[in-house]
Short mmCIF file of C-alpha atoms and ligand atoms in Angstrom, two decimals:
data_model
loop_
_atom_site.label_atom_id
_atom_site.label_comp_id
_atom_site.label_asym_id
_atom_site.label_seq_id
_atom_site.Cartn_x
_atom_site.Cartn_y
_atom_site.Cartn_z
CA MET A 1 0.00 0.00 0.00
CA GLY A 2 1.59 3.22 -1.19
CA LEU A 3 0.66 6.85 -1.37
CA SER A 4 -0.82 8.53 -4.44
CA VAL A 5 -0.88 12.31 -4.43
CA VAL A 6 -3.60 13.91 -6.53
CA ILE A 7 -3.06 17.60 -7.30
CA LEU A 8 -6.08 19.54 -8.55
CA ALA A 9 -5.05 22.06 -11.16
CA ALA A 10 -7.80 22.17 -13.75
CA GLY A 11 -9.46 25.47 -12.81
CA LYS A 12 -9.31 28.51 -15.04
CA GLY A 13 -8.03 31.02 -12.53
CA SER A 14 -9.94 33.73 -14.37
CA ARG A 15 -9.02 36.41 -11.82
CA MET A 16 -5.38 36.09 -12.83
CA LYS A 17 -6.30 37.45 -16.28
CA SER A 18 -3.50 35.44 -17.82
CA SER A 19 -2.96 33.25 -20.85
CA MET A 20 -0.70 31.13 -18.67
CA PRO A 21 -2.47 28.58 -16.41
CA LYS A 22 -2.66 29.91 -12.85
CA VAL A 23 -0.68 27.02 -11.37
CA LEU A 24 2.33 27.89 -13.55
CA HIS A 25 2.63 31.39 -12.08
CA PRO A 26 5.69 31.49 -9.85
CA ILE A 27 6.30 31.97 -6.16
CA ALA A 28 10.00 32.57 -5.46
CA GLY A 29 10.81 31.92 -9.12
CA LYS A 30 9.18 28.47 -9.15
CA PRO A 31 5.70 27.63 -10.49
CA MET A 32 3.15 27.15 -7.72
CA LEU A 33 2.44 23.68 -9.09
CA GLN A 34 6.12 22.79 -8.73
CA HIS A 35 6.10 23.82 -5.06
CA VAL A 36 3.23 21.39 -4.51
CA ILE A 37 4.92 18.62 -6.51
CA ASP A 38 8.12 19.12 -4.51
CA ALA A 39 6.19 18.80 -1.24
CA ALA A 40 4.60 15.59 -2.57
CA LYS A 41 8.00 14.24 -3.59
CA GLN A 42 9.30 14.77 -0.08
CA LEU A 43 6.61 12.37 1.13
CA ALA A 44 8.11 9.68 -1.09
CA ALA A 45 4.78 9.32 -2.87
CA GLU A 46 4.50 6.31 -5.15
CA GLN A 47 2.78 8.42 -7.77
CA ILE A 48 1.78 12.01 -8.37
CA VAL A 49 -1.27 12.69 -10.54
CA VAL A 50 -1.99 16.23 -11.67
CA VAL A 51 -5.60 16.88 -12.72
CA ALA A 52 -5.37 19.43 -15.51
CA GLY A 53 -8.00 21.08 -17.68
CA HIS A 54 -7.62 24.75 -18.54
CA GLY A 55 -4.26 25.21 -20.24
CA ILE A 56 -3.59 21.46 -20.10
CA ASP A 57 -1.13 21.67 -23.00
CA GLN A 58 0.97 24.23 -21.18
CA VAL A 59 0.79 22.22 -17.97
CA ARG A 60 1.73 19.06 -19.86
CA SER A 61 4.72 20.61 -21.58
CA TYR A 62 5.89 22.14 -18.31
CA LEU A 63 5.73 18.71 -16.64
CA VAL A 64 7.22 16.78 -19.55
CA ALA A 65 10.53 15.88 -17.90
CA GLN A 66 9.02 14.96 -14.55
CA LYS A 67 7.74 11.69 -13.16
CA VAL A 68 4.21 13.00 -12.86
CA GLU A 69 1.03 11.63 -14.43
CA ILE A 70 -1.68 13.84 -15.87
CA ALA A 71 -5.40 13.18 -15.72
CA GLU A 72 -7.54 15.33 -17.94
CA GLN A 73 -10.62 17.02 -16.60
CA ALA A 74 -12.03 18.54 -19.78
CA GLN A 75 -14.90 20.29 -18.00
CA GLN A 76 -14.55 21.64 -14.49
CA LEU A 77 -17.59 20.11 -12.87
CA GLY A 78 -16.33 20.43 -9.31
CA THR A 79 -13.61 19.24 -6.95
CA GLY A 80 -15.30 15.84 -6.45
CA HIS A 81 -15.47 15.32 -10.19
CA ALA A 82 -11.82 16.40 -10.47
CA VAL A 83 -10.60 13.78 -7.98
CA ASP A 84 -12.75 11.21 -9.76
CA GLN A 85 -10.83 11.88 -13.00
CA ALA A 86 -7.57 10.92 -11.28
CA LEU A 87 -8.77 7.74 -9.59
CA PRO A 88 -8.59 5.46 -12.67
CA LEU A 89 -4.81 6.12 -12.68
CA VAL A 90 -4.48 5.31 -8.99
CA ASN A 91 -3.73 1.90 -7.51
CA ALA A 92 -6.93 0.92 -5.67
CA ASP A 93 -4.95 -0.25 -2.62
CA ASN A 94 -3.25 3.10 -2.18
CA ASP A 95 -3.88 6.01 0.14
CA VAL A 96 -4.75 9.22 -1.66
CA LEU A 97 -3.68 12.67 -0.60
CA VAL A 98 -5.55 15.51 -2.32
CA LEU A 99 -3.58 18.75 -2.84
CA TYR A 100 -4.14 21.91 -4.89
CA GLY A 101 -1.88 23.43 -7.51
CA ASP A 102 -2.76 26.93 -6.32
CA VAL A 103 -1.97 26.29 -2.64
CA PRO A 104 1.80 26.37 -2.99
CA LEU A 105 3.28 26.67 0.49
CA ILE A 106 1.99 23.47 2.02
CA GLN A 107 4.73 21.79 4.06
CA LYS A 108 5.86 18.21 4.14
CA GLU A 109 5.50 17.86 7.95
CA THR A 110 1.81 18.83 7.84
CA LEU A 111 1.17 16.40 5.00
CA PHE A 112 3.17 13.63 6.59
CA ASN A 113 1.02 13.85 9.73
CA LEU A 114 -2.16 14.00 7.67
CA CYS A 115 -1.23 10.76 5.89
CA GLN A 116 -0.71 8.79 9.12
CA GLU A 117 -3.41 6.38 10.31
CA ILE A 118 -6.09 7.12 7.77
CA PRO A 119 -9.19 5.40 9.20
CA ALA A 120 -10.79 2.66 7.06
CA SER A 121 -13.84 4.27 5.42
CA GLY A 122 -12.76 7.56 6.95
CA ILE A 123 -10.95 10.80 6.10
CA ASN A 124 -8.09 12.77 7.59
CA LEU A 125 -8.96 16.38 6.92
CA LEU A 126 -6.89 19.53 7.18
CA THR A 127 -8.86 22.45 8.61
CA VAL A 128 -7.95 25.92 9.76
CA ASN A 129 -9.58 28.59 11.95
CA LEU A 130 -9.86 31.90 10.19
CA GLY A 131 -10.80 35.31 11.58
CA ASN A 132 -12.60 35.89 8.30
CA PRO A 133 -13.97 32.57 6.98
CA GLN A 134 -15.74 34.27 4.04
CA GLY A 135 -15.76 32.12 0.89
CA TYR A 136 -14.64 28.87 2.48
CA GLY A 137 -16.49 25.65 3.23
CA ARG A 138 -17.43 25.54 6.93
CA ILE A 139 -16.69 22.58 9.17
CA ILE A 140 -19.83 21.31 10.88
CA ARG A 141 -19.23 19.48 14.17
CA ASP A 142 -21.73 17.64 16.36
CA HIS A 143 -22.26 18.09 20.11
CA LYS A 144 -19.36 15.68 20.73
CA ASP A 145 -17.16 17.91 18.59
CA GLN A 146 -16.92 15.27 15.87
CA VAL A 147 -16.72 16.52 12.29
CA MET A 148 -20.06 15.77 10.62
CA ALA A 149 -19.97 17.56 7.30
CA ILE A 150 -18.70 20.49 5.27
CA VAL A 151 -21.11 23.13 4.05
CA GLU A 152 -19.95 25.44 1.27
CA GLN A 153 -20.30 29.20 1.74
CA LYS A 154 -22.98 29.42 -0.92
CA ASP A 155 -25.01 26.59 0.65
CA ALA A 156 -24.63 27.69 4.27
CA ASP A 157 -27.37 29.11 6.50
CA GLN A 158 -26.92 32.11 8.83
CA ASP A 159 -25.70 30.02 11.77
CA GLN A 160 -23.28 28.01 9.68
CA LEU A 161 -21.79 31.19 8.23
CA LEU A 162 -20.66 32.14 11.75
CA ILE A 163 -18.38 29.09 11.98
CA ASN A 164 -14.72 30.02 11.83
CA GLU A 165 -13.29 26.57 11.26
CA VAL A 166 -12.97 26.10 7.50
CA ASN A 167 -12.01 23.46 4.99
CA THR A 168 -8.54 23.81 3.46
CA GLY A 169 -9.58 21.26 0.82
CA ILE A 170 -6.57 19.10 1.67
CA LEU A 171 -7.46 15.60 2.80
CA ALA A 172 -6.26 12.00 2.85
CA ALA A 173 -8.37 8.88 2.39
CA LYS A 174 -8.12 5.42 0.91
CA ALA A 175 -8.51 5.27 -2.87
CA SER A 176 -11.18 2.57 -2.63
CA ASP A 177 -13.26 4.69 -0.22
CA LEU A 178 -13.00 7.81 -2.37
CA LEU A 179 -14.03 5.77 -5.38
CA SER A 180 -17.22 4.50 -3.76
CA TRP A 181 -18.13 7.86 -2.14
CA LEU A 182 -17.57 9.85 -5.33
CA LYS A 183 -19.92 7.51 -7.18
CA ASN A 184 -22.66 8.69 -4.84
CA ILE A 185 -22.27 12.45 -4.83
CA ASP A 186 -24.54 14.66 -6.89
CA ASN A 187 -24.54 18.30 -7.98
CA ASN A 188 -27.74 19.43 -6.27
CA ASN A 189 -26.22 22.48 -4.63
CA ALA A 190 -25.95 26.23 -5.05
CA GLN A 191 -23.09 25.95 -7.57
CA GLY A 192 -24.32 22.90 -9.47
CA GLU A 193 -20.94 21.23 -8.87
CA TYR A 194 -19.82 17.81 -7.71
CA TYR A 195 -18.29 18.75 -4.36
CA LEU A 196 -15.41 16.72 -2.95
CA THR A 197 -16.58 18.09 0.39
CA ASP A 198 -19.73 15.97 0.21
CA THR A 199 -17.57 12.92 0.91
CA ILE A 200 -17.00 14.26 4.44
CA ALA A 201 -20.53 13.53 5.61
CA MET A 202 -20.25 10.04 4.11
CA ALA A 203 -16.96 9.36 5.88
CA ALA A 204 -18.34 10.82 9.11
CA SER A 205 -21.15 8.26 9.14
CA GLU A 206 -18.74 5.42 8.34
CA GLY A 207 -15.12 5.35 9.57
CA GLY A 208 -15.04 8.92 10.90
CA VAL A 209 -13.30 12.19 10.04
CA VAL A 210 -10.18 13.27 11.89
CA ALA A 211 -9.40 16.96 11.56
CA SER A 212 -5.91 18.38 12.05
CA GLN A 213 -4.40 21.83 11.51
CA PRO A 214 -1.31 23.05 9.69
CA ALA A 215 1.57 24.59 11.65
CA SER A 216 0.88 27.91 9.97
CA GLU A 217 -2.02 29.45 8.05
CA ILE A 218 0.30 30.38 5.19
CA GLU A 219 0.60 26.71 4.29
CA VAL A 220 -3.02 26.52 3.19
CA GLU A 221 -3.40 29.92 1.60
CA GLY A 222 -4.57 29.74 -1.99
CA VAL A 223 -3.90 32.12 -4.86
CA ASN A 224 -6.72 33.45 -7.01
CA SER A 225 -5.38 36.85 -8.07
CA ARG A 226 -2.06 38.49 -8.81
CA MET A 227 -2.43 40.51 -5.63
CA GLN A 228 -2.71 37.30 -3.60
CA LEU A 229 0.27 35.91 -5.51
CA ALA A 230 2.35 38.97 -4.61
CA THR A 231 1.22 38.87 -0.98
CA LEU A 232 2.13 35.19 -0.66
CA GLU A 233 5.49 35.90 -2.34
CA ARG A 234 6.32 38.57 0.27
CA THR A 235 5.21 36.31 3.12
CA TYR A 236 7.33 33.48 1.80
CA GLN A 237 10.35 35.74 1.29
CA LEU A 238 10.06 37.09 4.81
CA LEU A 239 9.99 33.54 6.18
CA GLN A 240 13.18 32.73 4.31
CA ALA A 241 14.76 35.95 5.57
CA GLU A 242 13.82 35.07 9.16
CA GLN A 243 15.45 31.66 8.78
CA LEU A 244 18.66 33.27 7.53
CA MET A 245 18.80 35.75 10.39
CA ALA A 246 18.21 32.93 12.88
CA GLN A 247 21.24 31.23 11.29
CA GLY A 248 23.46 34.24 11.97
CA VAL A 249 23.14 36.21 8.74
CA THR A 250 22.76 40.00 8.94
CA LEU A 251 20.10 41.36 6.61
CA ILE A 252 20.02 45.14 6.48
CA ASP A 253 16.32 44.88 5.58
CA PRO A 254 14.67 41.44 5.66
CA ASN A 255 11.90 42.82 3.43
CA ARG A 256 14.34 43.62 0.68
CA LEU A 257 15.90 40.26 -0.09
CA ASP A 258 14.55 37.82 -2.68
CA ILE A 259 15.56 34.18 -2.67
CA ARG A 260 14.32 32.46 -5.83
CA GLY A 261 16.12 29.21 -5.40
CA GLU A 262 18.21 27.69 -2.65
CA LEU A 263 20.65 29.63 -0.55
CA GLU A 264 23.13 27.93 1.72
CA CYS A 265 24.56 30.70 3.82
CA ALA A 266 27.13 30.53 6.62
CA HIS A 267 27.05 32.75 9.72
CA ASP A 268 28.41 36.29 9.82
CA VAL A 269 27.46 37.06 6.28
CA LEU A 270 26.13 40.55 5.65
CA ILE A 271 23.55 41.14 2.94
CA ASP A 272 22.59 44.69 2.03
CA LEU A 273 19.41 45.87 0.30
CA ASN A 274 17.75 44.48 -2.82
CA VAL A 275 19.84 41.39 -3.26
CA ILE A 276 18.39 38.64 -5.48
CA ILE A 277 19.44 35.03 -5.13
CA GLU A 278 18.63 32.59 -7.96
CA GLY A 279 19.30 28.90 -8.50
CA LEU A 280 21.73 27.26 -6.10
CA VAL A 281 23.90 29.71 -4.22
CA LYS A 282 26.39 29.02 -1.46
CA ILE A 283 27.84 31.86 0.59
CA GLU A 284 30.66 31.16 3.02
CA THR A 285 31.34 32.90 6.29
CA GLY A 286 32.45 36.53 6.49
CA VAL A 287 31.14 37.44 3.05
CA GLN A 288 29.66 40.87 2.41
CA ILE A 289 27.11 41.35 -0.34
CA ASP A 290 26.40 45.00 -1.12
CA ALA A 291 23.18 46.49 -2.44
CA ASN A 292 21.55 45.50 -5.74
CA VAL A 293 23.59 42.38 -6.33
CA ILE A 294 22.21 39.38 -8.24
CA LEU A 295 23.78 36.03 -7.38
CA LYS A 296 22.83 33.00 -9.45
CA ASP A 297 24.22 29.45 -9.27
CA CYS A 298 27.48 30.39 -7.60
CA VAL A 299 29.73 29.84 -4.62
CA ILE A 300 31.14 32.87 -2.81
CA GLY A 301 34.19 32.00 -0.72
CA GLN A 302 35.04 33.18 2.79
CA ASN A 303 35.47 36.91 3.42
CA THR A 304 34.86 37.84 -0.17
CA HIS A 305 33.21 41.18 -0.83
CA ILE A 306 30.71 41.49 -3.69
CA LYS A 307 30.21 45.20 -4.23
CA ALA A 308 27.08 47.03 -5.30
CA ASN A 309 25.29 46.45 -8.59
CA SER A 310 27.20 43.34 -9.60
CA MET A 311 25.87 40.19 -11.23
CA VAL A 312 27.45 36.82 -10.59
CA ASP A 313 26.10 33.90 -12.60
CA GLY A 314 27.50 30.38 -12.79
CA ALA A 315 30.75 31.15 -11.00
CA LEU A 316 33.07 29.87 -8.32
CA ILE A 317 34.49 32.77 -6.35
CA GLY A 318 37.31 32.01 -3.93
CA LYS A 319 38.21 33.44 -0.53
CA ASP A 320 39.16 37.07 0.09
CA CYS A 321 38.16 38.19 -3.38
CA GLN A 322 36.66 41.54 -4.34
CA VAL A 323 34.13 41.86 -7.12
CA GLY A 324 32.52 45.05 -8.39
CA PRO A 325 30.94 47.52 -8.06
CA PHE A 326 29.21 47.05 -11.43
CA ALA A 327 30.92 43.78 -12.35
CA ARG A 328 29.40 41.09 -14.54
CA ILE A 329 30.66 37.61 -13.78
CA ARG A 330 29.21 35.20 -16.32
CA PRO A 331 29.00 31.39 -16.40
CA ASN A 332 32.09 29.26 -15.97
CA THR A 333 34.11 31.94 -14.31
CA GLU A 334 36.40 30.84 -11.55
CA LEU A 335 38.12 33.41 -9.38
CA LYS A 336 40.83 31.91 -7.21
CA ASP A 337 41.50 33.32 -3.75
CA GLU A 338 42.34 37.03 -3.45
CA ALA A 339 41.38 37.79 -7.03
CA PHE A 340 40.14 41.31 -7.69
CA ILE A 341 37.54 42.32 -10.24
CA GLY A 342 36.71 46.01 -10.44
CA ASN A 343 34.02 48.09 -12.05
CA PHE A 344 32.72 47.41 -15.55
CA VAL A 345 34.63 44.17 -15.90
CA GLU A 346 32.95 41.23 -17.65
CA THR A 347 34.26 37.68 -17.39
CA LYS A 348 33.05 34.49 -19.07
CA LYS A 349 34.47 30.95 -19.16
CA THR A 350 37.55 32.27 -17.48
CA THR A 351 39.80 31.32 -14.62
CA LEU A 352 41.55 34.12 -12.81
CA GLY A 353 44.45 32.87 -10.68
CA LYS A 354 45.23 33.71 -7.09
CA GLY A 355 45.83 37.40 -6.47
CA SER A 356 45.20 38.41 -10.07
CA LYS A 357 43.48 41.70 -10.80
CA ALA A 358 41.29 43.25 -13.45
CA SER A 359 40.39 46.52 -11.83
CA HIS A 360 38.54 48.45 -14.51
CA LEU A 361 36.70 48.11 -17.81
CA ALA A 362 37.78 44.76 -19.22
CA TYR A 363 36.31 41.79 -21.09
CA ILE A 364 37.95 38.52 -20.24
CA GLY A 365 36.34 35.59 -22.03
CA ASP A 366 37.56 32.05 -22.76
CA ALA A 367 40.71 32.79 -20.84
CA SER A 368 42.99 31.07 -18.43
CA VAL A 369 44.78 33.67 -16.35
CA GLY A 370 47.53 32.64 -13.94
CA GLU A 371 48.45 34.03 -10.53
CA ASN A 372 49.33 37.64 -9.75
CA VAL A 373 48.50 38.85 -13.21
CA ASN A 374 47.54 42.48 -13.66
CA ILE A 375 45.00 43.19 -16.35
CA GLY A 376 44.82 46.90 -17.09
CA ALA A 377 41.86 49.10 -17.84
CA GLY A 378 40.15 48.47 -21.14
CA VAL A 379 41.82 45.15 -21.90
CA ILE A 380 39.85 42.86 -24.17
CA THR A 381 40.30 39.23 -25.02
CA CYS A 382 39.24 38.99 -28.67
CA ASN A 383 37.92 35.46 -28.33
CA TYR A 384 35.58 35.35 -31.31
CA ASP A 385 36.34 35.55 -35.02
CA GLY A 386 32.68 35.70 -35.94
CA VAL A 387 32.39 31.93 -36.17
CA ASN A 388 34.66 30.26 -33.63
CA LYS A 389 35.73 30.94 -30.06
CA PHE A 390 39.40 30.77 -29.14
CA LYS A 391 41.29 30.70 -25.88
CA THR A 392 43.63 33.22 -24.34
CA ILE A 393 46.26 32.06 -21.88
CA VAL A 394 47.97 34.54 -19.59
CA GLU A 395 50.69 33.02 -17.45
CA ASP A 396 51.69 33.90 -13.89
CA GLY A 397 52.92 37.38 -13.17
CA ALA A 398 52.16 38.83 -16.60
CA PHE A 399 51.19 42.49 -16.87
CA ILE A 400 48.67 43.48 -19.53
CA GLY A 401 48.81 47.21 -20.19
CA SER A 402 45.67 49.26 -20.54
CA ASP A 403 43.63 49.26 -23.72
CA SER A 404 45.31 46.17 -25.11
CA GLN A 405 43.64 43.51 -27.19
CA LEU A 406 44.65 39.88 -26.86
CA VAL A 407 43.63 38.24 -30.14
CA ALA A 408 42.97 34.58 -29.38
CA PRO A 409 44.28 31.98 -29.69
CA VAL A 410 47.24 33.56 -27.95
CA THR A 411 49.49 32.95 -24.97
CA ILE A 412 51.16 35.64 -22.87
CA GLY A 413 54.15 34.01 -21.17
CA LYS A 414 55.14 34.21 -17.51
CA MET A 415 56.13 37.67 -16.29
CA ALA A 416 55.71 39.07 -19.80
CA THR A 417 54.57 42.67 -20.16
CA VAL A 418 52.15 43.93 -22.74
CA GLY A 419 52.61 47.64 -23.30
CA ALA A 420 49.52 49.81 -23.19
CA GLY A 421 47.52 49.94 -26.39
CA THR A 422 49.02 46.81 -27.87
CA THR A 423 47.16 44.44 -30.16
CA VAL A 424 48.72 41.07 -29.42
CA THR A 425 48.29 38.62 -32.28
CA LYS A 426 51.20 36.27 -31.63
CA ASP A 427 52.33 34.41 -28.53
CA VAL A 428 54.54 36.45 -26.24
CA PRO A 429 57.46 34.61 -24.67
CA ALA A 430 58.07 34.74 -20.91
CA ASN A 431 59.63 37.93 -19.52
CA ASN A 432 59.29 39.77 -22.86
CA LEU A 433 57.86 43.18 -23.37
CA VAL A 434 55.52 43.37 -26.31
CA ILE A 435 54.39 46.67 -27.70
CA SER A 436 52.63 47.40 -30.95
CA ARG A 437 51.63 50.99 -30.82
CA VAL A 438 53.74 51.46 -33.93
CA LYS A 439 54.99 47.99 -34.67
CA GLN A 440 55.07 44.91 -32.46
CA LYS A 441 58.52 44.29 -31.01
CA HIS A 442 59.79 41.52 -28.72
CA LEU A 443 62.61 42.60 -26.41
CA SER A 444 64.06 39.42 -24.99
CA ASP A 445 66.49 41.24 -22.68
CA TRP A 446 63.93 43.69 -21.43
CA GLN A 447 64.02 44.45 -17.73
CA ARG A 448 60.91 45.42 -15.81
CA PRO A 449 61.19 48.87 -14.18
CA GLY A 450 62.09 48.84 -10.49
CA LYS A 451 60.28 51.01 -7.98
CA ILE A 452 61.47 54.66 -8.25
CA LYS A 453 62.30 56.46 -5.00
CA THR A 454 60.37 59.73 -4.50
CA GLU A 455 63.40 62.08 -4.70
CA GLU A 456 64.53 60.53 -8.02
CA LYS A 457 61.07 61.18 -9.52
CA GLN A 458 61.51 64.99 -9.33
C1 UD1 B 1 -12.97 24.57 -2.17
C2 UD1 B 1 -13.74 23.73 -1.19
C3 UD1 B 1 -13.98 24.56 0.09
C4 UD1 B 1 -12.67 25.02 0.65
C5 UD1 B 1 -11.86 25.76 -0.39
C6 UD1 B 1 -10.47 26.05 0.10
C7 UD1 B 1 -15.14 22.24 -2.49
C8 UD1 B 1 -16.49 21.98 -3.02
N1 UD1 B 1 -14.99 23.34 -1.77
O1 UD1 B 1 -13.79 25.67 -2.51
O2 UD1 B 1 -14.67 23.78 1.05
O3 UD1 B 1 -12.89 25.85 1.78
O4 UD1 B 1 -11.75 24.96 -1.59
O5 UD1 B 1 -9.81 26.85 -0.82
O6 UD1 B 1 -14.24 21.44 -2.68
N2 UD1 B 1 -10.67 22.44 -9.36
C9 UD1 B 1 -10.48 21.55 -10.39
N3 UD1 B 1 -11.57 21.10 -11.07
C10 UD1 B 1 -12.81 21.47 -10.76
C11 UD1 B 1 -12.99 22.37 -9.72
C12 UD1 B 1 -11.91 22.85 -9.02
O7 UD1 B 1 -9.36 21.19 -10.71
O8 UD1 B 1 -13.74 21.00 -11.43
C13 UD1 B 1 -9.51 22.96 -8.63
C14 UD1 B 1 -9.37 24.43 -8.89
O9 UD1 B 1 -8.46 24.66 -9.93
C15 UD1 B 1 -8.85 24.95 -7.57
C16 UD1 B 1 -9.34 23.96 -6.55
O10 UD1 B 1 -9.72 22.81 -7.26
O11 UD1 B 1 -7.44 24.93 -7.53
C17 UD1 B 1 -10.46 24.49 -5.71
O12 UD1 B 1 -11.55 24.76 -6.52
P1 UD1 B 1 -12.51 25.98 -6.28
O13 UD1 B 1 -13.61 25.90 -7.23
O14 UD1 B 1 -11.73 27.23 -6.21
O15 UD1 B 1 -13.08 25.62 -4.84
P2 UD1 B 1 -13.50 26.64 -3.75
O16 UD1 B 1 -14.78 27.25 -4.13
O17 UD1 B 1 -12.39 27.53 -3.39
CA1 CA B 2 -10.59 28.56 -4.39
#
C-alpha cells in the first residue's frame, strides 16, 4: 500500500487574467504547481497525478521531464469530479492525498502527519480557523465535537456562516473509499458542482473524520489573483529571511531580499538591500554582499566582498576576493583566492588565478589567467572571429597594459609585459615586453622597471 498524491489544477483562474495557467505562475521563481509537486516528492509518494483542464497543453509541456502523471478534466464540474478523474490512474490499494496546484506553500511535515493512520472508510482532513472565513467551506461538528460535514459558503445558513473553522480542501483517504463515495455524490447544490466536500458527511457516518491543523495558516493559503500571488510571495520571502537571520546572517532589511532558489549561507554574512538570489547559491562565512547584487548558481568563498550592482552567474568565487561595483561575472568563471575584479569588468568561461586583478573596464572571455596577473583598464580578449571561439592564456605574473587587445588563440608568457595599447596577435614569450603601438617588437632582454624612489622622480 503506497501513497498517491492527486493535485487539482484544472481550474481557469480567471481572476489572474492570464494566458498562462494559474498554477504555472511562480512563487519565489518556481511555479506554484512545482512547489506542490516538490512537497509531494518529499513524502516519497509512489505516484503524483496532476488533474489538468484549462491550459492542459501548457501544464503538460511544463511537466514533460518529470515523473508526474496527468489526468484530464475537460470540463470543471467540481472538486469531487476532479478527484474522480484521477482515480482510474491510482492503484486501488493506495492512500490518496488531495492537494491543490494553487496552494503552494503546504509543508511536508503537515502532509506527513495527515497521511498517518487514515481510518478505514474515513478521512483525515486539514482544517484551519480563520478570523474571516468568508468564501470557504465551513466545518460542521456535532455536540461531541466530531466533524459531521462540510457546508460550502454558498449553501450555508446564517448560523453556519458564523463558523470560523474552514475546509482547506486538503485531505487524505483510501482510494477505494473515495471511489465509492464519489460515485454517490450529486450536484444538487448552489453551484451545481460535484463537491469533494460531500464525501466528508459520508466518511463521518462510516469510519469517521479526523481533523488536524497546519503549523501555519500560510501553508493553506490559496492564490486566485495576482495581488494574492504577490502577498504570498512577500510572506514566503520574509519567512526565508527570518530563517537566515536565525542562522546568523545579517540582513540590512529582511523585506528587501529575494531568494528564488536555494541559498546555503554561513554565519556572519552581511547582505545589504535588494539582493536577489537565484538557482543554487552558497555563501561562506564573512562574506559581504552589497546592495543591488544578483547572485545566481554560484559559490562565494570566505570573506569575499561582492560590491554594489554586480551580477554573478555560474561562478566559483574564492576566498578574500573583491568583485565590483558594477561587475558582470558570467558562467564558468572561476576566481581563485584574493582575485580582484573592479568596475565594468565582464568575465566568461575564465579562470583568474590567485591574487590576479582586473580593476577596470575589461572583457575577459575564454581565458585562463595565472596568478598575480595584472589586467589593465580596457583590456579585451578577442575570443571570437565571428564563427569560432578561441582561448587566451595569460601566465603567472604577466602584466597586460591598458587598452590592449589579446587576439585569441594567444598565450602571454610568464612575467611578460604587454605595453599599453598593444594588439597582441602572436604568442609572447616569458619575460618579454611586447608593444605594438607602432609595430610589435619583442625585447628578450627587457628588464621590468624597479620602484622609483620619491626624490629621483623629481
Ligand atoms: C474549495 C472547497 C472549500 C474550501 C476551499 C479552500 C469544495 C467543493 N470546496 O472551494 O470547502 O474551503 O476549496 O480553498 O471542494 N478544481 C479543479 N476542477 C474542478 C474544480 C476545481 O481542478 O472541477 C480545482 C481548482 O483549480 C482549484 C481547486 O480545485 O485549484 C479548488 O476549486 P474551487 O472551485 O476554487 O473551490 P473553492 O470554491 O475555493
Ligand atoms: Ca478557491
